[in-house]
CSV table of C-alpha atoms and ligand atoms in Angstrom, one decimal:
chain,number,residue,atom,x,y,z
J,1,UNK,CA,112.2,119.2,100.0
J,2,UNK,CA,110.5,122.4,98.8
J,3,UNK,CA,112.1,124.7,96.2
J,4,UNK,CA,110.6,128.1,95.5
J,5,UNK,CA,111.2,129.8,92.2
J,6,UNK,CA,111.8,133.5,92.3
J,7,UNK,CA,108.1,134.4,91.8
J,8,UNK,CA,107.0,132.3,94.8
J,9,UNK,CA,109.8,132.3,97.3
J,10,UNK,CA,107.8,133.5,100.3
J,11,UNK,CA,104.8,131.3,99.6
J,12,UNK,CA,107.3,128.3,99.2
J,13,UNK,CA,108.8,129.2,102.6
J,14,UNK,CA,105.3,129.3,104.2
J,15,UNK,CA,104.4,125.9,102.6
J,16,UNK,CA,107.6,124.4,103.9
J,17,UNK,CA,106.8,125.7,107.3
J,18,UNK,CA,103.2,124.2,107.2
J,19,UNK,CA,104.6,120.8,106.1
J,20,UNK,CA,107.7,120.8,108.3
J,21,UNK,CA,109.7,120.2,105.2
J,22,UNK,CA,113.1,121.5,104.2
J,23,UNK,CA,113.2,124.7,102.2
J,24,UNK,CA,116.0,124.3,99.6
J,25,UNK,CA,117.4,127.6,98.4
J,26,UNK,CA,118.3,128.5,94.9
J,27,UNK,CA,120.6,131.0,93.4
J,28,UNK,CA,119.1,132.8,90.4
J,29,UNK,CA,120.4,135.8,88.6
J,30,UNK,CA,120.8,137.2,85.1
J,31,UNK,CA,124.0,137.5,83.2
J,32,UNK,CA,124.8,140.9,81.8
J,33,UNK,CA,123.3,139.9,78.4
J,34,UNK,CA,120.0,139.0,80.1
J,35,UNK,CA,120.4,135.2,80.1
J,36,UNK,CA,119.4,133.3,83.2
J,37,UNK,CA,121.7,131.5,85.7
J,38,UNK,CA,120.1,128.9,88.0
J,39,UNK,CA,121.7,126.9,90.8
J,40,UNK,CA,120.0,124.6,93.3
J,41,UNK,CA,121.8,124.7,96.6
J,42,UNK,CA,121.7,122.1,99.3
J,43,UNK,CA,121.6,118.3,99.3
J,44,UNK,CA,118.9,116.9,97.1
J,45,UNK,CA,116.6,114.0,97.9
J,46,UNK,CA,114.6,111.6,95.6
J,47,UNK,CA,111.5,113.8,95.8
J,48,UNK,CA,111.1,117.5,95.4
J,49,UNK,CA,108.3,120.1,95.2
J,50,UNK,CA,108.9,123.1,93.0
J,51,UNK,CA,106.7,126.1,93.5
J,52,UNK,CA,106.6,128.9,90.9
J,53,UNK,CA,103.8,131.2,89.7
J,54,UNK,CA,104.1,132.0,86.1
J,55,UNK,CA,102.7,135.6,86.1
J,56,UNK,CA,104.5,138.7,84.9
J,57,UNK,CA,107.2,138.5,83.6
J,58,UNK,CA,105.7,135.2,82.3
J,59,UNK,CA,108.4,134.2,80.0
J,60,UNK,CA,111.2,134.7,82.5
J,61,UNK,CA,109.3,132.8,85.2
J,62,UNK,CA,108.5,130.0,82.9
J,63,UNK,CA,112.1,129.6,81.7
J,64,UNK,CA,113.3,129.6,85.3
J,65,UNK,CA,110.7,126.9,86.1
J,66,UNK,CA,111.9,124.7,83.1
J,67,UNK,CA,115.5,125.2,84.1
J,68,UNK,CA,114.7,124.1,87.7
J,69,UNK,CA,112.8,121.0,86.6
J,70,UNK,CA,115.2,119.8,83.9
J,71,UNK,CA,118.1,120.5,86.4
J,72,UNK,CA,116.4,118.4,89.1
J,73,UNK,CA,115.8,115.6,86.6
J,74,UNK,CA,119.5,115.4,85.6
J,75,UNK,CA,120.4,115.6,89.3
J,76,UNK,CA,118.5,112.3,89.8
J,77,UNK,CA,115.5,113.6,91.5
J,78,UNK,CA,112.8,111.2,90.4
J,79,UNK,CA,109.6,112.5,91.8
J,80,UNK,CA,109.0,116.2,91.0
J,81,UNK,CA,105.7,117.8,92.0
J,82,UNK,CA,105.2,121.1,90.5
J,83,UNK,CA,103.0,123.8,92.1
J,84,UNK,CA,101.9,126.7,89.8
J,85,UNK,CA,99.7,128.8,92.0
J,86,UNK,CA,98.9,131.2,89.1
J,87,UNK,CA,99.1,129.5,85.8
J,88,UNK,CA,100.2,132.1,83.2
J,89,UNK,CA,99.2,131.6,79.6
J,90,UNK,CA,96.1,129.7,80.8
J,91,UNK,CA,93.6,131.8,78.9
J,92,UNK,CA,94.5,130.7,75.3
J,93,UNK,CA,93.0,127.3,75.5
J,94,UNK,CA,92.0,127.0,71.9
J,95,UNK,CA,92.8,128.3,68.4
J,96,UNK,CA,90.3,131.2,68.1
J,97,UNK,CA,91.9,132.2,64.7
J,98,UNK,CA,93.8,130.1,62.2
J,99,UNK,CA,97.5,129.9,62.9
J,100,UNK,CA,97.3,130.9,66.6
J,101,UNK,CA,99.5,129.1,69.1
J,102,UNK,CA,97.4,127.3,71.8
J,103,UNK,CA,99.7,128.6,74.5
J,104,UNK,CA,98.1,126.8,77.4
J,105,UNK,CA,98.6,123.4,75.8
J,106,UNK,CA,102.1,124.2,74.7
J,107,UNK,CA,103.1,125.2,78.3
J,108,UNK,CA,101.6,122.0,79.6
J,109,UNK,CA,103.5,119.9,77.0
J,110,UNK,CA,106.8,121.6,78.0
J,111,UNK,CA,106.1,121.0,81.7
J,112,UNK,CA,105.4,117.3,81.1
J,113,UNK,CA,108.6,117.1,79.0
J,114,UNK,CA,110.6,118.8,81.7
J,115,UNK,CA,109.9,115.9,84.1
J,116,UNK,CA,107.0,117.1,86.3
J,117,UNK,CA,105.2,114.0,87.8
J,118,UNK,CA,102.2,115.9,89.2
J,119,UNK,CA,100.9,119.4,88.8
J,120,UNK,CA,99.0,121.5,91.4
J,121,UNK,CA,97.5,124.8,90.5
J,122,UNK,CA,94.7,127.1,91.7
J,123,UNK,CA,91.5,128.2,89.9
J,124,UNK,CA,92.7,127.7,86.4
J,125,UNK,CA,90.9,130.2,84.1
J,126,UNK,CA,89.6,127.4,81.9
J,127,UNK,CA,89.2,124.1,83.7
J,128,UNK,CA,89.2,122.3,80.3
J,129,UNK,CA,92.9,122.8,79.9
J,130,UNK,CA,93.3,120.0,82.4
J,131,UNK,CA,92.4,117.7,79.5
J,132,UNK,CA,95.8,118.6,77.9
J,133,UNK,CA,97.7,116.9,80.7
J,134,UNK,CA,98.9,113.3,80.6
J,135,UNK,CA,100.1,113.5,84.2
J,136,UNK,CA,97.8,114.1,87.2
J,137,UNK,CA,96.7,117.7,87.7
J,138,UNK,CA,95.0,119.0,90.8
J,139,UNK,CA,93.1,122.2,90.1
J,140,UNK,CA,92.4,123.6,93.6
J,141,UNK,CA,89.9,126.2,94.5
J,142,UNK,CA,90.8,129.2,96.7
J,143,UNK,CA,87.1,130.3,96.9
J,144,UNK,CA,86.6,128.7,100.4
J,145,UNK,CA,89.6,130.8,101.7
J,146,UNK,CA,88.0,133.9,100.2
J,147,UNK,CA,84.6,133.0,101.8
J,148,UNK,CA,86.3,132.6,105.2
J,149,UNK,CA,87.8,136.1,104.8
J,150,UNK,CA,84.5,137.7,103.8
J,151,UNK,CA,82.8,136.0,106.8
J,152,UNK,CA,85.1,137.9,109.1
J,153,UNK,CA,84.4,141.4,107.6
J,154,UNK,CA,80.8,141.4,106.4
J,155,UNK,CA,77.4,140.3,107.7
J,156,UNK,CA,74.9,139.0,105.2
J,157,UNK,CA,76.7,140.2,102.0
J,158,UNK,CA,75.4,139.5,98.5
J,159,UNK,CA,78.0,137.8,96.2
J,160,UNK,CA,78.0,139.2,92.7
J,161,UNK,CA,79.7,137.7,89.6
J,162,UNK,CA,80.6,140.4,87.1
J,163,UNK,CA,79.5,138.2,84.3
J,164,UNK,CA,77.9,134.7,83.7
J,165,UNK,CA,81.4,133.2,83.3
J,166,UNK,CA,82.2,134.0,87.0
J,167,UNK,CA,78.8,132.7,88.3
J,168,UNK,CA,80.3,129.4,89.5
J,169,UNK,CA,82.7,131.3,91.8
J,170,UNK,CA,79.8,133.4,93.3
J,171,UNK,CA,77.8,130.2,93.7
J,172,UNK,CA,80.7,128.5,95.5
J,173,UNK,CA,81.2,131.4,98.0
J,174,UNK,CA,77.5,132.0,98.6
J,175,UNK,CA,77.1,128.2,99.2
J,176,UNK,CA,79.7,128.4,102.0
J,177,UNK,CA,78.4,131.6,103.5
J,178,UNK,CA,74.8,130.7,103.0
J,179,UNK,CA,74.0,134.1,101.5
J,180,UNK,CA,72.5,135.3,98.2
J,181,UNK,CA,74.3,135.6,95.0
J,182,UNK,CA,73.7,136.8,91.5
J,183,UNK,CA,75.5,137.8,88.3
J,184,UNK,CA,75.5,140.9,86.1
J,185,UNK,CA,73.5,140.4,82.9
J,186,UNK,CA,74.0,142.4,79.8
J,187,UNK,CA,70.6,142.9,78.0
J,188,UNK,CA,69.9,144.7,74.7
J,189,UNK,CA,66.9,147.0,75.4
J,190,UNK,CA,66.9,148.7,72.0
J,191,UNK,CA,69.0,148.6,68.8
J,192,UNK,CA,71.2,151.3,70.3
J,193,UNK,CA,71.0,150.5,74.0
J,194,UNK,CA,72.5,147.8,76.2
J,195,UNK,CA,71.7,147.6,79.9
J,196,UNK,CA,73.8,145.7,82.4
J,197,UNK,CA,72.3,144.9,85.8
J,198,UNK,CA,72.0,142.2,88.5
J,199,UNK,CA,69.9,139.4,86.9
J,200,UNK,CA,67.6,138.6,89.8
J,201,UNK,CA,68.5,140.5,93.0
J,202,UNK,CA,67.9,144.0,94.2
J,203,UNK,CA,71.2,145.2,95.6
J,204,UNK,CA,69.8,148.5,97.0
J,205,UNK,CA,71.3,149.2,100.4
J,206,UNK,CA,73.1,145.8,100.3
J,207,UNK,CA,76.8,145.1,101.0
J,208,UNK,CA,78.1,143.5,97.8
J,209,UNK,CA,81.2,141.4,97.1
J,210,UNK,CA,82.2,141.2,93.4
J,211,UNK,CA,84.1,138.0,92.8
J,212,UNK,CA,86.2,136.9,89.8
J,213,UNK,CA,89.1,134.5,89.2
J,214,UNK,CA,91.4,137.2,87.8
J,215,UNK,CA,91.7,140.9,87.8
J,216,UNK,CA,93.9,141.9,84.9
J,217,UNK,CA,93.3,145.4,83.5
J,218,UNK,CA,90.5,145.9,86.0
J,219,UNK,CA,88.0,146.7,83.3
J,220,UNK,CA,85.6,144.0,84.3
J,221,UNK,CA,85.6,145.0,88.0
J,222,UNK,CA,85.4,148.7,87.3
J,223,UNK,CA,82.3,148.2,85.1
J,224,UNK,CA,80.7,145.9,87.8
J,225,UNK,CA,81.4,148.3,90.6
J,226,UNK,CA,79.9,151.2,88.8
J,227,UNK,CA,76.7,149.2,88.0
J,228,UNK,CA,76.3,148.1,91.6
J,229,UNK,CA,76.7,151.6,92.8
J,230,UNK,CA,74.1,152.9,90.3
J,231,UNK,CA,71.8,150.2,91.7
J,232,UNK,CA,72.3,151.4,95.3
J,233,UNK,CA,74.8,149.0,96.9
J,234,UNK,CA,75.8,150.5,100.3
J,235,UNK,CA,79.3,149.0,100.3
J,236,UNK,CA,81.3,147.2,97.6
J,237,UNK,CA,84.2,144.9,98.1
J,238,UNK,CA,86.1,143.4,95.2
J,239,UNK,CA,87.7,140.0,95.5
J,240,UNK,CA,89.7,137.7,93.2
J,241,UNK,CA,92.1,134.8,93.4
J,242,UNK,CA,94.8,136.0,91.0
J,243,UNK,CA,95.7,139.7,91.3
J,244,UNK,CA,97.4,140.2,88.0
J,245,UNK,CA,96.7,144.0,88.3
J,246,UNK,CA,98.1,145.5,85.1
J,247,UNK,CA,99.4,149.1,85.4
J,248,UNK,CA,97.3,151.3,87.7
J,249,UNK,CA,94.2,149.0,87.5
J,250,UNK,CA,94.0,148.8,91.3
J,251,UNK,CA,93.8,152.6,91.7
J,252,UNK,CA,91.1,152.7,89.0
J,253,UNK,CA,89.1,150.1,90.8
J,254,UNK,CA,89.3,152.0,94.1
J,255,UNK,CA,88.4,155.2,92.3
J,256,UNK,CA,84.9,153.8,91.5
J,257,UNK,CA,84.1,153.9,95.3
J,258,UNK,CA,85.1,150.3,96.1
J,259,UNK,CA,85.9,150.1,99.9
J,260,UNK,CA,88.4,147.3,99.6
J,261,UNK,CA,90.1,144.9,97.1
J,262,UNK,CA,91.2,141.5,98.4
J,263,UNK,CA,93.1,138.7,96.7
J,264,UNK,CA,95.1,135.7,97.5
J,265,UNK,CA,98.9,135.5,97.3
J,266,UNK,CA,99.1,133.3,94.2
J,267,UNK,CA,100.7,136.5,92.9
J,268,UNK,CA,102.4,139.0,95.1
J,269,UNK,CA,100.6,142.4,95.2
J,270,UNK,CA,99.5,145.1,97.6
J,271,UNK,CA,96.1,143.3,98.1
J,272,UNK,CA,97.4,139.7,98.4
J,273,UNK,CA,96.0,139.3,101.9
J,274,UNK,CA,94.6,135.8,101.8
J,275,UNK,CA,97.3,133.0,101.9
J,276,UNK,CA,96.9,129.9,99.8
J,277,UNK,CA,99.8,128.2,101.8
J,278,UNK,CA,97.5,125.9,103.8
J,279,UNK,CA,95.4,125.0,100.7
J,280,UNK,CA,98.6,123.9,98.8
J,281,UNK,CA,100.1,122.2,101.9
J,282,UNK,CA,96.9,120.1,102.4
J,283,UNK,CA,96.9,119.1,98.7
J,284,UNK,CA,100.6,118.1,98.9
J,285,UNK,CA,99.9,116.0,102.0
J,286,UNK,CA,96.9,114.2,100.4
J,287,UNK,CA,98.4,113.5,96.9
C,301,R5P,C1,87.5,136.6,82.2
C,301,R5P,O1,87.0,135.7,81.6
C,301,R5P,C2,88.1,136.5,83.5
C,301,R5P,O2,87.4,135.7,84.4
C,301,R5P,C3,88.3,137.9,84.1
C,301,R5P,O3,87.0,138.5,84.2
C,301,R5P,C4,89.1,138.7,83.3
C,301,R5P,O4,90.4,138.1,83.0
C,301,R5P,C5,89.4,140.1,83.9
C,301,R5P,O5,90.1,140.9,83.1
C,301,R5P,P1,90.1,142.4,83.2
C,301,R5P,O6,90.6,142.7,84.6
C,301,R5P,O7,91.2,142.9,82.2
C,301,R5P,O8,88.8,143.0,82.9
């Protein structure tokens, strides 16, 4: 039985379709004062899969997820698998300044307390947050799906990480496509000057794909796109797993001369063209 929270209804329906499982509908609305009403419709079984991304509005999506889980538990559903395609609050994985809440770990504690028996998620921003879990967690990678998409639209691209932190993603995609990859390196060339450029490769006249896990404000991609253009890239495509896309970030990215922006549907957006339904369905079958 598959239950989709309001942030992931279509994806939940696609996953139910892939698995041949029942899609259980829910009723969710807000009372006039803003409080949330949740009702799970249909006949429940002993096992359920709840699918809910916890992107914007994060707090509402999280509360809805907790209501669904606790509700299932008290309705005697014993095995509850939770799929969080985009894991909101995943970036605060440590206390950077005294007194800060480690939000990633708090969310995980609450999920465990709510009765989740297993968690599935996709390209967590910080893999080390899996250490906070006491229950099994499957951190899936959507990079192979992005690689398949790129294969269909470009011949011999160069895969560029916008910074060293994203290099592992560029490596993964380039490994699948058997093409070159690199990352943009920031170098101080004088006390007042910093230069950012591809570390090893010449991108002149090359078709470049910039890959990152998340596009949020778009600042990272905008900067990377401008640098690749300055270095002569003939075509630039921007790709990510989680299109958070704050405000008009998408327009600002296109305005740098990027030909296309592609993302998965862990979050719904205008550029969510790559479906993670099969990736999640496969993981649910295996575990
Ligand atoms: C950072 O570590 C992440 O991998 C992304 O590069 C970052 O979240 C992107 O943020 P923005 O779009 O705001 O530059």
